[in-house]
Amino acid sequence: MNKPWYKQFWPWFLIALPGSVVVASFFTVSLLTENKVSLVSEDYYKDGKGINQDFSRLRKADELSVSAMLSASDDTAMFTLEKGKLPQFPTLNITFQHRTLPDKDIETVVNADANGRYRIALVEPLQGPWYVEVNAFDGSWALNRKINFPSSDPVKLYGKSKE
């Protein structure tokens, strides 16, 4: 009473193992094509040269004795600028870059209020690791820092001297 092979358990079990790997491979390929990884730079040499320019802007902030304090709540990020040798509170370009989710990045131009504070309205609270950069509108100096949010205490942003 031998059954034909296609009615037995073991041949189908042995076929199912590599078959499941093929299905999983197609699923993985579809995930990778839908969710493009944007962390790798196309022109890493040009980016590396740009880092040196960033360092010079950080050193310039130290020469001018400029620093900033950042405090963030659920709906607002507030910068208090210590302007050092600057004659007035400048217009700032402020960038929040999320480490892994580029669609959450925030870039804005902000002017100081009457008290010398810069406020940014947030669409959603800042959560997780962020890279924060404050640039003078004319690009002459910059401050930056990596920050994990939420942070209960204000965080100080520096030029090059923090390292």
mmCIF file of C-alpha atoms in Angstrom:
data_model
loop_
_atom_site.group_PDB
_atom_site.id
_atom_site.type_symbol
_atom_site.label_atom_id
_atom_site.label_comp_id
_atom_site.label_asym_id
_atom_site.label_seq_id
_atom_site.Cartn_x
_atom_site.Cartn_y
_atom_site.Cartn_z
ATOM 1 C CA MET A 1 0.000 0.000 0.000
ATOM 2 C CA ASN A 2 2.424 2.635 -1.124
ATOM 3 C CA LYS A 3 1.005 6.098 -1.629
ATOM 4 C CA PRO A 4 2.270 8.209 -4.520
ATOM 5 C CA TRP A 5 4.986 10.694 -3.518
ATOM 6 C CA TYR A 6 2.720 13.754 -3.784
ATOM 7 C CA LYS A 7 0.384 12.347 -1.135
ATOM 8 C CA GLN A 8 3.123 11.866 1.465
ATOM 9 C CA PHE A 9 4.212 14.353 4.155
ATOM 10 C CA TRP A 10 8.034 14.367 3.828
ATOM 11 C CA PRO A 11 8.435 15.452 0.193
ATOM 12 C CA TRP A 12 6.178 18.456 0.791
ATOM 13 C CA PHE A 13 8.010 19.307 4.008
ATOM 14 C CA LEU A 14 11.361 19.236 2.171
ATOM 15 C CA ILE A 15 9.961 21.393 -0.634
ATOM 16 C CA ALA A 16 8.429 23.889 1.848
ATOM 17 C CA LEU A 17 11.783 24.714 3.508
ATOM 18 C CA PRO A 18 13.509 26.236 0.452
ATOM 19 C CA GLY A 19 10.169 27.565 -0.765
ATOM 20 C CA SER A 20 9.748 29.617 2.414
ATOM 21 C CA VAL A 21 13.245 31.071 1.933
ATOM 22 C CA VAL A 22 12.329 32.156 -1.604
ATOM 23 C CA VAL A 23 9.140 33.839 -0.360
ATOM 24 C CA ALA A 24 11.052 35.577 2.462
ATOM 25 C CA SER A 25 13.667 36.802 -0.050
ATOM 26 C CA PHE A 26 11.006 38.372 -2.263
ATOM 27 C CA PHE A 27 9.481 40.024 0.795
ATOM 28 C CA THR A 28 12.877 41.429 1.845
ATOM 29 C CA VAL A 29 13.587 42.762 -1.640
ATOM 30 C CA SER A 30 10.190 44.465 -1.739
ATOM 31 C CA LEU A 31 10.864 46.097 1.657
ATOM 32 C CA LEU A 32 14.244 47.405 0.517
ATOM 33 C CA THR A 33 12.872 48.859 -2.699
ATOM 34 C CA GLU A 34 10.025 50.643 -0.896
ATOM 35 C CA ASN A 35 12.174 52.001 1.984
ATOM 36 C CA LYS A 36 15.312 53.454 0.447
ATOM 37 C CA VAL A 37 18.232 53.904 2.835
ATOM 38 C CA SER A 38 19.378 57.528 2.756
ATOM 39 C CA LEU A 39 22.232 57.371 5.250
ATOM 40 C CA VAL A 40 24.957 56.680 2.666
ATOM 41 C CA SER A 41 26.315 59.700 0.810
ATOM 42 C CA GLU A 42 26.817 59.594 -2.936
ATOM 43 C CA ASP A 43 29.772 62.010 -2.858
ATOM 44 C CA TYR A 44 31.557 61.252 0.409
ATOM 45 C CA TYR A 45 34.728 63.092 -0.643
ATOM 46 C CA LYS A 46 32.847 66.368 -1.139
ATOM 47 C CA ASP A 47 31.055 65.838 2.197
ATOM 48 C CA GLY A 48 34.400 65.280 3.919
ATOM 49 C CA LYS A 49 35.760 68.552 2.551
ATOM 50 C CA GLY A 50 32.622 70.272 3.817
ATOM 51 C CA ILE A 51 33.322 69.032 7.340
ATOM 52 C CA ASN A 52 36.490 71.137 7.452
ATOM 53 C CA GLN A 53 34.452 74.224 6.551
ATOM 54 C CA ASP A 54 32.041 73.374 9.385
ATOM 55 C CA PHE A 55 34.959 73.217 11.830
ATOM 56 C CA SER A 56 36.103 76.688 10.804
ATOM 57 C CA ARG A 57 32.597 78.041 11.446
ATOM 58 C CA LEU A 58 32.580 76.338 14.877
ATOM 59 C CA ARG A 59 35.961 77.900 15.703
ATOM 60 C CA LYS A 60 34.619 81.289 14.602
ATOM 61 C CA ALA A 61 31.743 80.904 17.102
ATOM 62 C CA ASP A 62 34.333 80.289 19.824
ATOM 63 C CA GLU A 63 36.301 83.390 18.783
ATOM 64 C CA LEU A 64 33.108 85.426 19.066
ATOM 65 C CA SER A 65 32.204 83.753 22.419
ATOM 66 C CA VAL A 66 28.823 82.690 21.029
ATOM 67 C CA SER A 67 26.853 79.830 22.601
ATOM 68 C CA ALA A 68 23.200 78.916 22.946
ATOM 69 C CA MET A 69 20.899 77.125 25.381
ATOM 70 C CA LEU A 70 18.128 74.929 23.983
ATOM 71 C CA SER A 71 15.051 73.927 25.916
ATOM 72 C CA ALA A 72 12.237 71.966 24.302
ATOM 73 C CA SER A 73 8.691 71.235 25.379
ATOM 74 C CA ASP A 74 6.042 69.222 23.536
ATOM 75 C CA ASP A 75 5.102 72.060 21.181
ATOM 76 C CA THR A 76 7.992 74.557 21.317
ATOM 77 C CA ALA A 77 11.780 74.617 21.033
ATOM 78 C CA MET A 78 13.370 77.734 22.505
ATOM 79 C CA PHE A 79 16.943 78.934 21.996
ATOM 80 C CA THR A 80 18.541 81.509 24.252
ATOM 81 C CA LEU A 81 21.587 82.937 22.499
ATOM 82 C CA GLU A 82 24.595 84.210 24.436
ATOM 83 C CA LYS A 83 25.761 86.606 21.727
ATOM 84 C CA GLY A 84 29.253 87.224 23.089
ATOM 85 C CA LYS A 85 31.006 89.760 20.845
ATOM 86 C CA LEU A 86 28.142 90.056 18.349
ATOM 87 C CA PRO A 87 26.678 93.587 18.214
ATOM 88 C CA GLN A 88 23.058 92.366 18.060
ATOM 89 C CA PHE A 89 20.942 89.225 18.003
ATOM 90 C CA PRO A 90 21.245 87.874 14.450
ATOM 91 C CA THR A 91 18.777 85.956 12.316
ATOM 92 C CA LEU A 92 19.488 82.223 12.696
ATOM 93 C CA ASN A 93 19.150 79.172 10.474
ATOM 94 C CA ILE A 94 18.235 76.311 12.799
ATOM 95 C CA THR A 95 18.318 72.663 11.765
ATOM 96 C CA PHE A 96 17.096 69.613 13.669
ATOM 97 C CA GLN A 97 18.233 66.385 11.986
ATOM 98 C CA HIS A 98 16.936 63.045 13.200
ATOM 99 C CA ARG A 99 19.590 60.340 13.146
ATOM 100 C CA THR A 100 17.593 57.792 11.149
ATOM 101 C CA LEU A 101 14.352 59.439 9.966
ATOM 102 C CA PRO A 102 15.115 62.203 7.437
ATOM 103 C CA ASP A 103 11.424 62.958 6.857
ATOM 104 C CA LYS A 104 11.245 64.297 10.446
ATOM 105 C CA ASP A 105 14.055 66.842 9.916
ATOM 106 C CA ILE A 106 13.234 70.469 10.695
ATOM 107 C CA GLU A 107 14.968 73.443 9.076
ATOM 108 C CA THR A 108 13.830 76.991 9.735
ATOM 109 C CA VAL A 109 14.941 80.630 9.823
ATOM 110 C CA VAL A 110 14.188 82.412 13.101
ATOM 111 C CA ASN A 111 14.478 85.958 14.432
ATOM 112 C CA ALA A 112 14.909 86.878 18.084
ATOM 113 C CA ASP A 113 12.000 88.200 20.123
ATOM 114 C CA ALA A 114 12.296 91.282 22.363
ATOM 115 C CA ASN A 115 14.037 89.223 25.078
ATOM 116 C CA GLY A 116 16.633 87.739 22.718
ATOM 117 C CA ARG A 117 14.982 84.320 22.551
ATOM 118 C CA TYR A 118 14.320 82.292 19.435
ATOM 119 C CA ARG A 119 11.150 80.157 19.403
ATOM 120 C CA ILE A 120 10.211 77.379 17.011
ATOM 121 C CA ALA A 121 6.732 75.852 16.978
ATOM 122 C CA LEU A 122 6.928 72.054 16.789
ATOM 123 C CA VAL A 123 4.372 69.924 14.981
ATOM 124 C CA GLU A 124 5.159 66.957 17.229
ATOM 125 C CA PRO A 125 7.372 66.540 20.306
ATOM 126 C CA LEU A 126 11.055 65.792 19.745
ATOM 127 C CA GLN A 127 11.776 62.185 20.689
ATOM 128 C CA GLY A 128 15.028 60.254 20.440
ATOM 129 C CA PRO A 129 18.461 61.241 19.096
ATOM 130 C CA TRP A 130 18.780 64.518 17.175
ATOM 131 C CA TYR A 131 21.630 66.576 15.758
ATOM 132 C CA VAL A 132 20.936 70.279 16.311
ATOM 133 C CA GLU A 133 22.798 72.974 14.388
ATOM 134 C CA VAL A 134 22.480 76.749 14.742
ATOM 135 C CA ASN A 135 23.995 78.850 11.952
ATOM 136 C CA ALA A 136 24.286 82.588 11.525
ATOM 137 C CA PHE A 137 22.133 83.661 8.590
ATOM 138 C CA ASP A 138 25.233 84.863 6.736
ATOM 139 C CA GLY A 139 27.002 81.525 7.416
ATOM 140 C CA SER A 140 29.891 83.087 9.324
ATOM 141 C CA TRP A 141 29.631 80.945 12.473
ATOM 142 C CA ALA A 142 27.829 77.829 13.712
ATOM 143 C CA LEU A 143 26.949 75.938 16.897
ATOM 144 C CA ASN A 144 25.935 72.298 17.150
ATOM 145 C CA ARG A 145 25.345 69.339 19.427
ATOM 146 C CA LYS A 146 23.890 65.844 19.461
ATOM 147 C CA ILE A 147 20.957 65.703 21.870
ATOM 148 C CA ASN A 148 18.625 62.964 23.083
ATOM 149 C CA PHE A 149 15.072 64.200 23.608
ATOM 150 C CA PRO A 150 13.090 64.581 25.741
ATOM 151 C CA SER A 151 15.464 66.535 27.962
ATOM 152 C CA SER A 152 14.196 68.062 31.187
ATOM 153 C CA ASP A 153 17.142 70.478 31.517
ATOM 154 C CA PRO A 154 18.237 73.090 28.965
ATOM 155 C CA VAL A 155 21.115 71.891 26.779
ATOM 156 C CA LYS A 156 24.067 74.077 25.822
ATOM 157 C CA LEU A 157 25.206 74.229 22.188
ATOM 158 C CA TYR A 158 28.848 75.064 21.574
ATOM 159 C CA GLY A 159 31.328 75.775 18.860
ATOM 160 C CA LYS A 160 34.513 73.703 18.606
ATOM 161 C CA SER A 161 35.615 74.148 22.259
ATOM 162 C CA LYS A 162 33.278 71.443 23.617
ATOM 163 C CA GLU A 163 35.528 68.671 22.329
#
